Coordinates of C-alpha atoms in Angstrom, one line a residue:
X704 CA 28.5 -48.7 -69.1
X705 CA 29.7 -50.1 -72.5
X706 CA 31.3 -53.5 -72.0
X707 CA 33.6 -52.9 -75.0
X708 CA 35.1 -49.8 -73.3
X709 CA 34.9 -50.7 -69.7
X710 CA 37.7 -49.5 -67.6
X711 CA 38.1 -51.8 -64.6
X712 CA 40.2 -49.4 -62.7
X713 CA 37.4 -46.9 -62.8
X714 CA 35.0 -49.5 -61.6
X715 CA 37.3 -50.5 -58.8
X716 CA 37.5 -46.9 -57.6
X717 CA 33.8 -47.0 -56.7
X718 CA 33.5 -50.6 -55.7
X719 CA 35.6 -53.3 -54.0
X720 CA 37.3 -55.8 -56.3
X721 CA 34.8 -58.5 -55.3
X722 CA 31.8 -56.3 -56.0
X723 CA 33.3 -55.2 -59.4
X724 CA 33.7 -58.8 -60.6
X725 CA 30.2 -59.7 -59.5
X726 CA 28.8 -56.7 -61.5
X727 CA 30.7 -57.8 -64.6
X728 CA 29.9 -61.5 -64.4
X729 CA 26.2 -61.3 -63.5
X730 CA 23.2 -60.1 -65.3
X731 CA 21.8 -58.8 -62.0
X732 CA 23.8 -57.9 -59.0
X733 CA 22.9 -56.1 -55.7
X734 CA 25.0 -54.7 -52.8
X735 CA 24.4 -52.6 -49.7
X736 CA 24.2 -49.3 -51.6
X737 CA 23.8 -50.3 -55.3
X738 CA 22.0 -52.5 -57.8
X739 CA 23.3 -53.4 -61.4
X740 CA 21.8 -55.0 -64.5
X741 CA 22.7 -55.7 -68.1
X742 CA 20.8 -53.9 -70.8
X743 CA 20.9 -53.6 -74.6
X744 CA 20.5 -50.2 -76.2
X745 CA 20.8 -49.9 -80.0
X746 CA 22.6 -53.3 -80.2
X747 CA 25.1 -52.1 -77.6
X748 CA 25.4 -53.9 -74.3
X749 CA 25.5 -51.8 -71.2
X750 CA 25.7 -52.3 -67.5
X751 CA 23.2 -50.1 -65.6
X752 CA 24.3 -49.4 -62.1
X753 CA 22.1 -47.6 -59.6
X754 CA 24.0 -46.3 -56.7
X755 CA 22.7 -44.5 -53.5
X756 CA 23.4 -40.8 -54.0
X757 CA 23.0 -39.8 -50.3
X758 CA 25.1 -42.4 -48.7
X759 CA 27.7 -39.9 -47.6
X760 CA 25.0 -37.5 -46.6
X761 CA 23.4 -40.2 -44.4
X762 CA 26.7 -40.8 -42.7
X763 CA 27.0 -37.0 -42.2
X764 CA 23.5 -36.9 -40.7
X765 CA 24.3 -39.7 -38.3
X766 CA 27.5 -37.9 -37.3
X767 CA 25.5 -34.7 -36.8
X768 CA 22.9 -36.6 -34.7
X769 CA 25.7 -38.0 -32.6
X770 CA 27.2 -34.5 -32.2
X771 CA 23.8 -33.0 -31.2
X772 CA 23.2 -35.8 -28.7
X773 CA 26.6 -35.1 -27.1
X774 CA 25.9 -31.3 -27.1
X775 CA 22.5 -31.9 -25.4
X776 CA 24.0 -34.2 -22.9
X777 CA 26.8 -31.8 -22.0
X778 CA 24.3 -28.9 -21.9
X779 CA 22.1 -30.9 -19.5
X780 CA 25.1 -31.6 -17.2
X781 CA 25.9 -27.8 -17.3
X782 CA 22.4 -26.6 -16.9
X783 CA 21.6 -28.7 -13.8
X784 CA 23.6 -26.4 -11.5
X785 CA 22.0 -23.3 -13.2
X786 CA 18.5 -24.8 -12.8
X787 CA 19.2 -25.4 -9.1
X788 CA 20.6 -21.9 -8.7
X789 CA 17.6 -20.2 -10.3
X790 CA 15.2 -22.4 -8.4
X791 CA 16.8 -21.1 -5.2
X792 CA 17.0 -17.5 -6.4
X793 CA 13.6 -16.4 -4.7
X794 CA 14.9 -17.8 -1.4
X795 CA 18.2 -15.9 -1.9
X796 CA 16.3 -12.7 -2.7
X797 CA 14.1 -13.1 0.3
X798 CA 17.1 -13.7 2.5
X799 CA 18.8 -10.6 1.1
X800 CA 15.6 -8.6 1.7
X801 CA 15.4 -9.9 5.3
X802 CA 19.1 -9.1 5.9
X803 CA 18.5 -5.6 4.5
X804 CA 15.6 -5.1 6.9
X805 CA 17.7 -5.8 10.0
X806 CA 20.7 -3.7 8.9
X807 CA 21.1 0.0 9.3
X808 CA 21.6 1.3 5.8
X809 CA 24.2 4.0 6.7
X810 CA 26.3 2.4 9.5
X811 CA 26.0 -1.2 8.4
X812 CA 25.2 -2.3 12.0
X813 CA 22.2 -4.3 13.1
X814 CA 19.2 -2.1 13.5
X815 CA 16.2 -1.7 15.9
X816 CA 14.2 -4.4 14.2
X817 CA 16.9 -6.9 14.9
X818 CA 17.4 -5.8 18.5
X819 CA 13.6 -5.9 19.2
X820 CA 13.4 -9.5 17.9
X821 CA 16.4 -10.5 20.0
X822 CA 14.8 -8.9 23.1
X823 CA 11.8 -11.1 22.7
X824 CA 13.9 -14.0 24.0
X825 CA 15.0 -12.9 27.4
X826 CA 17.7 -15.5 27.7
X827 CA 19.6 -13.7 24.9
X828 CA 19.9 -10.7 27.2
X829 CA 20.3 -12.3 30.6
X830 CA 22.6 -10.3 32.9
X831 CA 22.7 -7.5 30.3
X832 CA 21.6 -3.9 30.0
X833 CA 20.9 -1.6 27.2
X834 CA 22.8 1.7 26.8
X835 CA 21.4 4.2 24.3
X836 CA 23.8 6.8 22.9
X837 CA 22.0 9.7 21.4
X838 CA 23.7 12.4 19.2
X839 CA 22.0 15.6 20.2
X840 CA 23.4 17.8 17.4
X841 CA 22.6 15.7 14.4
X842 CA 19.9 18.0 13.0
X843 CA 22.3 21.0 13.3
X844 CA 25.1 19.0 11.6
X845 CA 22.7 18.1 8.8
X846 CA 21.5 21.6 8.2
X847 CA 25.1 23.0 8.1
X848 CA 26.9 20.2 6.3
X849 CA 24.1 18.3 4.5
X850 CA 23.1 14.6 4.4
X851 CA 26.2 13.3 2.9
X852 CA 28.4 14.7 5.6
X853 CA 25.9 13.5 8.3
X854 CA 26.1 10.0 6.9
X855 CA 29.9 10.1 7.2
X856 CA 29.6 11.3 10.8
X857 CA 27.2 8.5 11.7
X858 CA 29.5 5.9 10.2
X859 CA 32.5 7.3 12.1
X860 CA 30.4 7.4 15.3
X861 CA 29.4 3.8 14.9
X862 CA 33.0 2.8 14.2
X863 CA 34.3 4.6 17.3
X864 CA 31.7 3.1 19.6
X865 CA 32.3 -0.4 18.1
X866 CA 36.0 0.0 18.9
X867 CA 35.4 -0.3 22.6
X868 CA 34.3 -3.9 22.1
X869 CA 38.0 -4.8 21.6
X870 CA 39.1 -3.7 25.1
X871 CA 36.0 -4.3 27.2
X872 CA 34.8 -7.9 27.5
X873 CA 31.4 -6.6 28.9
X874 CA 30.7 -4.8 25.6
X875 CA 28.6 -7.5 23.9
X876 CA 27.1 -5.9 20.8
X877 CA 26.1 -2.6 19.1
X878 CA 23.0 -1.6 17.1
X879 CA 22.1 1.5 15.1
X880 CA 18.7 3.2 14.9
X881 CA 17.4 5.5 12.3
X882 CA 16.9 8.5 14.6
X883 CA 20.6 9.0 15.4
X884 CA 20.7 6.6 18.3
X885 CA 23.2 3.8 18.9
X886 CA 22.3 1.0 21.3
X887 CA 24.9 -1.1 23.2
X888 CA 24.2 -4.5 24.7
X889 CA 26.4 -4.5 27.8
X890 CA 27.0 -7.3 30.4
X891 CA 26.4 -5.9 33.8
X892 CA 28.8 -7.0 36.5
X893 CA 28.8 -4.1 39.1
X894 CA 27.9 -0.5 39.4
X895 CA 31.4 0.8 39.4
X896 CA 32.3 -0.9 36.2
X897 CA 29.2 0.5 34.5
X898 CA 30.0 4.0 35.7
X899 CA 33.6 3.7 34.5
X900 CA 32.6 2.5 31.1
X901 CA 29.9 5.0 30.4
X902 CA 31.9 8.0 31.6
X903 CA 34.9 6.9 29.5
X904 CA 32.7 6.4 26.5
X905 CA 30.9 9.7 26.9
X906 CA 34.1 11.8 27.5
X907 CA 36.0 10.1 24.7
X908 CA 33.3 10.5 22.1
X909 CA 32.6 14.1 22.9
X910 CA 36.3 15.0 22.7
X911 CA 37.1 13.2 19.4
X912 CA 37.4 15.4 16.4
X913 CA 35.6 13.9 13.4
X914 CA 36.9 15.1 10.0
X915 CA 34.3 15.8 7.3
X916 CA 36.8 17.0 4.7
X917 CA 40.2 18.7 4.6
X918 CA 38.8 22.0 5.9
X919 CA 36.0 20.9 8.2
X920 CA 35.7 18.9 11.4
X921 CA 33.0 18.4 14.1
X922 CA 32.5 17.3 17.6
X923 CA 29.6 15.2 18.9
X924 CA 27.1 16.3 21.6
X925 CA 25.8 13.2 23.4
X926 CA 23.2 12.0 25.9
X927 CA 23.2 8.5 27.4
X928 CA 20.2 6.6 28.7
X929 CA 20.6 3.2 30.5
X930 CA 18.1 0.5 31.4
X931 CA 17.6 -0.6 35.0
X932 CA 20.6 -2.7 36.1
X933 CA 18.6 -3.9 39.2
X934 CA 16.2 -5.9 37.1
X935 CA 18.3 -7.7 34.5
X936 CA 15.6 -10.1 33.5
X937 CA 13.2 -7.4 32.4
X938 CA 11.8 -7.7 28.9
X939 CA 11.4 -3.9 28.8
X940 CA 15.1 -3.1 28.7
X941 CA 14.9 -1.0 25.5
X942 CA 11.8 0.8 26.8
X943 CA 13.5 1.6 30.1
X944 CA 16.6 2.9 28.3
X945 CA 14.4 5.1 26.0
X946 CA 12.5 6.6 29.0
X947 CA 15.8 7.3 30.7
X948 CA 17.1 8.9 27.6
X949 CA 14.0 11.1 27.1
X950 CA 14.2 12.3 30.7
X951 CA 17.9 13.0 30.4
X952 CA 17.4 15.1 27.2
X953 CA 14.6 17.0 28.9
X954 CA 16.6 17.7 32.1
X955 CA 19.9 18.2 30.2
X956 CA 21.6 15.3 32.0
X957 CA 24.6 13.7 30.3
X958 CA 24.2 10.1 31.6
X959 CA 21.1 8.7 33.3
X960 CA 20.3 5.2 34.6
X961 CA 16.6 4.3 34.6
X962 CA 15.0 4.4 38.1
X963 CA 11.5 3.0 38.4
X964 CA 10.9 5.4 41.4
X965 CA 10.9 8.4 39.1
X966 CA 8.8 6.9 36.3
X967 CA 5.4 8.2 37.2
X968 CA 6.6 11.5 38.6
X969 CA 9.3 12.7 36.3
X970 CA 9.8 10.7 33.1
X971 CA 6.2 11.3 32.1
X972 CA 6.6 15.1 32.6
X973 CA 8.1 15.4 29.2
X974 CA 5.2 13.6 27.6
X975 CA 2.7 15.8 29.6
X976 CA 4.5 18.9 28.3
X977 CA 4.2 17.7 24.7
X978 CA 0.6 16.6 25.2
X979 CA -0.2 20.2 26.4
X980 CA 1.5 21.6 23.3
X981 CA -0.8 19.3 21.2
X982 CA -3.9 20.5 23.0
X983 CA -2.8 24.1 22.7
X984 CA -2.1 23.7 18.9
X985 CA -5.6 22.3 18.4
X986 CA -7.4 24.9 20.5
X987 CA -5.5 27.8 19.0
X988 CA -5.4 26.6 15.4
X989 CA -1.7 26.1 15.5
X990 CA -1.6 22.9 13.5
X991 CA 0.6 23.9 10.6
X992 CA 0.9 22.1 7.2
X993 CA 3.9 22.0 5.0
X994 CA 4.0 20.4 1.5
X995 CA 6.8 18.6 -0.1
X996 CA 7.0 18.3 -3.9
X997 CA 6.9 15.0 -5.8
X998 CA 8.8 15.1 -9.1
X999 CA 7.9 13.1 -12.3
X1000 CA 11.2 11.6 -13.4
X1001 CA 10.0 11.2 -17.0
X1002 CA 8.4 14.6 -17.6
X1003 CA 10.9 16.3 -15.3
X1004 CA 8.1 18.3 -13.7
X1005 CA 6.7 18.6 -10.2
X1006 CA 3.2 17.1 -10.4
X1007 CA 2.2 16.2 -6.8
X1008 CA 2.7 17.2 -3.1
X1009 CA 2.7 15.3 0.1
X1010 CA 1.1 17.0 3.1
X1011 CA 3.2 17.1 6.3
X1012 CA 2.0 18.1 9.7
X1013 CA 3.8 20.3 12.3
X1014 CA 2.5 22.0 15.5
X1015 CA 3.4 25.2 17.2
X1016 CA 3.8 25.3 21.0
X1017 CA 3.2 28.1 23.4
X1018 CA 6.8 29.4 22.8
X1019 CA 6.1 29.6 19.1
X1020 CA 8.5 26.8 18.5
X1021 CA 7.8 24.3 15.6
X1022 CA 7.5 20.7 16.7
X1023 CA 7.9 17.9 14.2
X1024 CA 5.9 14.6 14.1
X1025 CA 8.7 12.5 15.5
X1026 CA 8.5 14.5 18.7
X1027 CA 4.7 14.5 19.2
X1028 CA 3.0 11.9 17.0
X1029 CA 3.6 8.8 19.3
X1030 CA 2.3 10.8 22.3
X1031 CA -0.7 12.0 20.3
X1032 CA -1.6 8.4 19.4
X1033 CA -1.6 7.4 23.0
X1034 CA -4.1 10.2 23.8
X1035 CA -7.5 11.2 22.6
X1036 CA -5.9 14.1 20.7
X1037 CA -4.6 12.2 17.7
X1038 CA -7.8 12.1 15.7
X1039 CA -8.3 15.8 16.2
X1040 CA -4.9 16.4 14.6
X1041 CA -6.0 14.3 11.6
X1042 CA -9.2 16.2 11.3
X1043 CA -7.3 19.5 11.3
X1044 CA -4.9 18.2 8.6
X1045 CA -7.9 17.1 6.4
X1046 CA -9.7 20.4 6.7
X1047 CA -6.7 22.6 6.0
X1048 CA -5.2 20.5 3.2
X1049 CA -8.5 20.1 1.3
X1050 CA -9.2 23.8 1.5
X1051 CA -5.6 24.6 0.3
X1052 CA -5.7 22.3 -2.7
X1053 CA -9.3 22.7 -3.8
X1054 CA -8.4 25.3 -6.4
X1055 CA -5.0 24.0 -7.4
X1056 CA -4.1 21.7 -10.3
X1057 CA -2.0 19.3 -8.4
X1058 CA -2.5 15.9 -6.8
X1059 CA -1.8 16.0 -3.1
X1060 CA -1.5 13.3 -0.5
X1061 CA -2.4 12.9 3.2
X1062 CA -1.0 10.3 5.6
X1063 CA -3.5 8.1 7.5
X1064 CA -2.7 5.4 10.1
X1065 CA -4.7 2.4 11.0
X1066 CA -5.9 4.4 14.1
X1067 CA -7.6 6.8 11.7
X1068 CA -9.2 4.2 9.5
X1069 CA -10.8 2.2 12.3
X1070 CA -12.1 5.1 14.3
X1071 CA -15.9 5.1 14.4
X1072 CA -17.4 7.6 12.0
X1073 CA -14.0 8.6 10.4
X1074 CA -14.7 7.1 6.9
X1075 CA -18.0 9.0 6.7
X1076 CA -16.3 12.2 7.9
X1077 CA -13.6 11.9 5.2
X1078 CA -16.2 11.1 2.5
X1079 CA -18.1 14.3 3.5
X1080 CA -15.0 16.5 3.4
X1081 CA -13.9 15.0 0.0
X1082 CA -17.3 15.9 -1.5
X1083 CA -17.5 19.3 0.2
X1084 CA -14.2 20.5 -1.3
X1085 CA -14.4 18.5 -4.5
X1086 CA -10.9 17.0 -4.2
X1087 CA -11.6 13.3 -4.9
X1088 CA -9.7 13.3 -8.2
X1089 CA -6.7 15.1 -6.7
X1090 CA -6.5 13.2 -3.4
X1091 CA -4.0 10.5 -2.7
X1092 CA -4.4 8.6 0.6
X1093 CA -1.1 7.3 1.9
X1094 CA -1.2 4.3 4.3
X1095 CA 1.9 3.4 6.2
X1096 CA 2.9 -0.2 5.3
X1097 CA 4.4 -1.2 8.6
X1098 CA 1.1 -0.3 10.5
X1099 CA -1.5 -1.4 8.1
X1100 CA -0.8 -4.4 6.0
X1101 CA -1.4 -6.8 8.8
X1102 CA -4.9 -5.4 9.2
X1103 CA -5.9 -6.5 5.8
X1104 CA -9.7 -6.7 6.0
X1105 CA -10.1 -3.2 7.5
X1106 CA -7.8 -1.7 5.0
X1107 CA -9.5 -3.3 2.1
X1108 CA -12.9 -2.1 3.2
X1109 CA -11.6 1.5 3.6
X1110 CA -9.6 1.8 0.4
X1111 CA -12.5 0.2 -1.6
X1112 CA -14.7 3.0 -0.4
X1113 CA -12.1 5.7 -1.2
X1114 CA -11.5 4.2 -4.7
X1115 CA -15.3 4.4 -5.4
X1116 CA -15.1 8.1 -4.7
X1117 CA -12.3 8.5 -7.2
X1118 CA -9.3 8.9 -4.8
X1119 CA -6.0 7.2 -5.3
X1120 CA -4.2 5.0 -2.8
X1121 CA -0.5 4.8 -1.9
X1122 CA 1.4 2.5 0.4
X1123 CA 3.9 4.5 2.3
X1124 CA 7.4 3.5 3.6
X1125 CA 7.2 0.2 1.7
X1126 CA 10.2 -2.0 2.7
X1127 CA 10.5 -0.6 6.2
X1128 CA 9.1 -3.7 7.8
X1129 CA 8.3 -7.3 7.1
X1130 CA 5.7 -6.6 4.5
X1131 CA 3.3 -9.3 3.4
X1132 CA 3.7 -9.3 -0.4
X1133 CA 0.6 -11.4 -0.8
X1134 CA -1.5 -8.7 0.7
X1135 CA 0.0 -6.2 -1.7
X1136 CA -0.8 -8.5 -4.6
X1137 CA -4.4 -9.0 -3.3
X1138 CA -4.8 -5.2 -2.9
X1139 CA -3.1 -4.3 -6.2
X1140 CA -6.4 -3.5 -8.0
X1141 CA -6.8 -0.6 -5.5
X1142 CA -3.2 0.6 -5.1
X1143 CA -1.9 3.4 -7.4
X1144 CA 1.5 4.1 -5.9
X1145 CA 4.1 2.4 -3.7
X1146 CA 6.6 4.7 -2.0
X1147 CA 9.9 3.2 -1.2
X1148 CA 11.1 3.6 2.3
X1149 CA 13.9 6.2 2.6
X1150 CA 16.3 3.6 4.1
X1151 CA 16.3 1.8 0.7
X1152 CA 16.8 4.9 -1.4
X1153 CA 19.2 7.1 0.6
X1154 CA 22.4 5.3 -0.6
X1155 CA 21.0 3.3 -3.5
X1156 CA 23.5 4.5 -6.0
X1157 CA 26.3 2.8 -4.1
X1158 CA 24.5 0.0 -2.2
X1159 CA 24.1 -3.1 -4.3
X1160 CA 21.7 -4.8 -1.8
X1161 CA 19.4 -1.8 -1.9
X1162 CA 19.5 -1.9 -5.7
X1163 CA 18.6 -5.6 -5.6
X1164 CA 15.7 -5.1 -3.2
X1165 CA 14.3 -2.0 -5.0
X1166 CA 14.7 -3.9 -8.3
X1167 CA 12.6 -6.8 -7.0
X1168 CA 9.9 -4.5 -5.7
X1169 CA 9.9 -2.4 -8.8
X1170 CA 9.4 -5.6 -10.9
X1171 CA 6.5 -6.6 -8.7
X1172 CA 4.9 -3.1 -9.1
X1173 CA 5.4 -3.0 -12.9
X1174 CA 3.8 -6.4 -13.1
X1175 CA 0.8 -5.2 -11.1
X1176 CA 0.5 -1.8 -12.8
X1177 CA 1.5 0.1 -9.7
X1178 CA 3.6 3.3 -10.0
X1179 CA 6.6 3.9 -7.8
X1180 CA 7.9 6.9 -5.8
X1181 CA 11.4 7.1 -4.3
X1182 CA 11.6 9.1 -1.1
X1183 CA 14.8 10.7 0.4
X1184 CA 16.3 11.7 -2.9
X1185 CA 18.8 14.1 -1.5
X1186 CA 21.3 14.7 -4.4
X1187 CA 21.6 14.6 -8.2
X1188 CA 23.4 11.3 -8.2
X1189 CA 20.5 9.5 -6.4
X1190 CA 18.0 11.2 -8.7
X1191 CA 19.8 10.0 -11.8
X1192 CA 20.1 6.5 -10.4
X1193 CA 16.4 6.0 -9.4
X1194 CA 15.5 7.5 -12.8
X1195 CA 17.7 4.9 -14.5
X1196 CA 15.9 2.1 -12.6
X1197 CA 12.6 3.3 -14.1
X1198 CA 11.1 4.6 -10.8
X1199 CA 8.3 6.9 -11.8
X1200 CA 8.6 9.7 -9.2
X1201 CA 11.2 11.2 -6.8
X1202 CA 10.7 13.1 -3.5
X1203 CA 13.3 14.6 -1.2
X1204 CA 15.4 17.6 -0.4
X1205 CA 17.1 17.6 -3.8
X1206 CA 13.7 18.2 -5.4
X1207 CA 12.4 20.6 -2.7
X1208 CA 12.3 21.0 1.1
X1209 CA 8.8 21.1 2.6
X1210 CA 7.2 24.5 2.2
X1211 CA 4.1 26.3 3.6
X1212 CA 3.3 27.7 0.2
X1213 CA 3.9 25.7 -3.0
X1214 CA 4.0 28.8 -5.1
X1215 CA 7.5 29.4 -3.6
X1216 CA 8.9 26.3 -5.3
X1217 CA 10.6 26.9 -8.7
X1218 CA 9.0 24.8 -11.4

């Protein structure tokens, strides 16, 4: 700065008055953000002032740092509740899963799993009986009006039965089972009161018109089975009511109270008749196999089939597994049914270009000599690469060591393994993870799929299981896909395969299914 032309006002713009005077009056001056000195250039005197260029930037940086600190602090305050929420999310998902397991997916009532757990504690049912209400014509209603209408009927039936709770103080609770049965927990006071209630319930429900749509309505056909009111402390209330119901259905009795005096003589007569049908079916080669298609959601083609067993009785009537399988398992005939299924299904699929599955229970797997027999038949018919062995999750996961030994042998042969009905019971996810190297497919239980397109809890649970399967490299199959809406929804969730009446009903000849 030339001293002859210095403009003090300019100097004062950049410095305080005190600093400006010090700069002009001293050969060397220094401040917080500058330093000045006199110099002579070409006989001209100048003041050289070096001033910090980034002072304002430093202030800006400090302001930014303060702002960032405030943002981080506020974010920390906000994120604490989120962190707590996500930390608790697995527990919430598990609770939702457990809640789903004890709730009937159609009626929304507590299901048989919940009732059975309650019955384990006798005090919860002190002075109470179980009344089972069975809808006899459910299958006919389903075949005529379809699953959607049947679901509507079951919901309405549950609502109608529940309405009696408002006017009868002895009506304690209601439960809903998968096989068209409602269970009532009823406080027993005297015989007359019980007769009055059950007759009123029976007559009302059979005479109420249930609307399906504007043009259709139906009536229910019912049978009631009641546990023994003379032994209110029994832990077998549900079993007693079931035996009474079975006997009432067989003898075409509307309402029946369990009587221990007829147990051995009459109630077992139905079981004996079915057992005879099983023996006849085995002896006369009347074990019949049907096959239900499994559809690849991505390729939109049928690629697999599940083998389903039926038997024909002496009257040429077809019996389905729900009517004979439990009885077969309690007898020595069960394994013979399994052997017949293996022989017939292997022979049928040996020259076909489809994967096919057979269902095996833990009873099959632990039977002495069964694994060797199965090995022999697989090699005889050359079906190892086509065969999928389905193991029911609710029966088998708890028997981890036996299952692991069996499926390891089957995998060495080249077979595939599926876990069936996954989600129907309190599955041990750790066992699934441990067995994941052997498992090729997991089939979602129908109770999770049937209404998944409008049931958010089912969507959540299936989504969690699907994520687990994807992580473990396991493909997924949705059962009970009964309409286009459900098919589109499971496809949108990324489920690999679909099975159900919308794809195809079970058939005796797969060539009859349109591809």
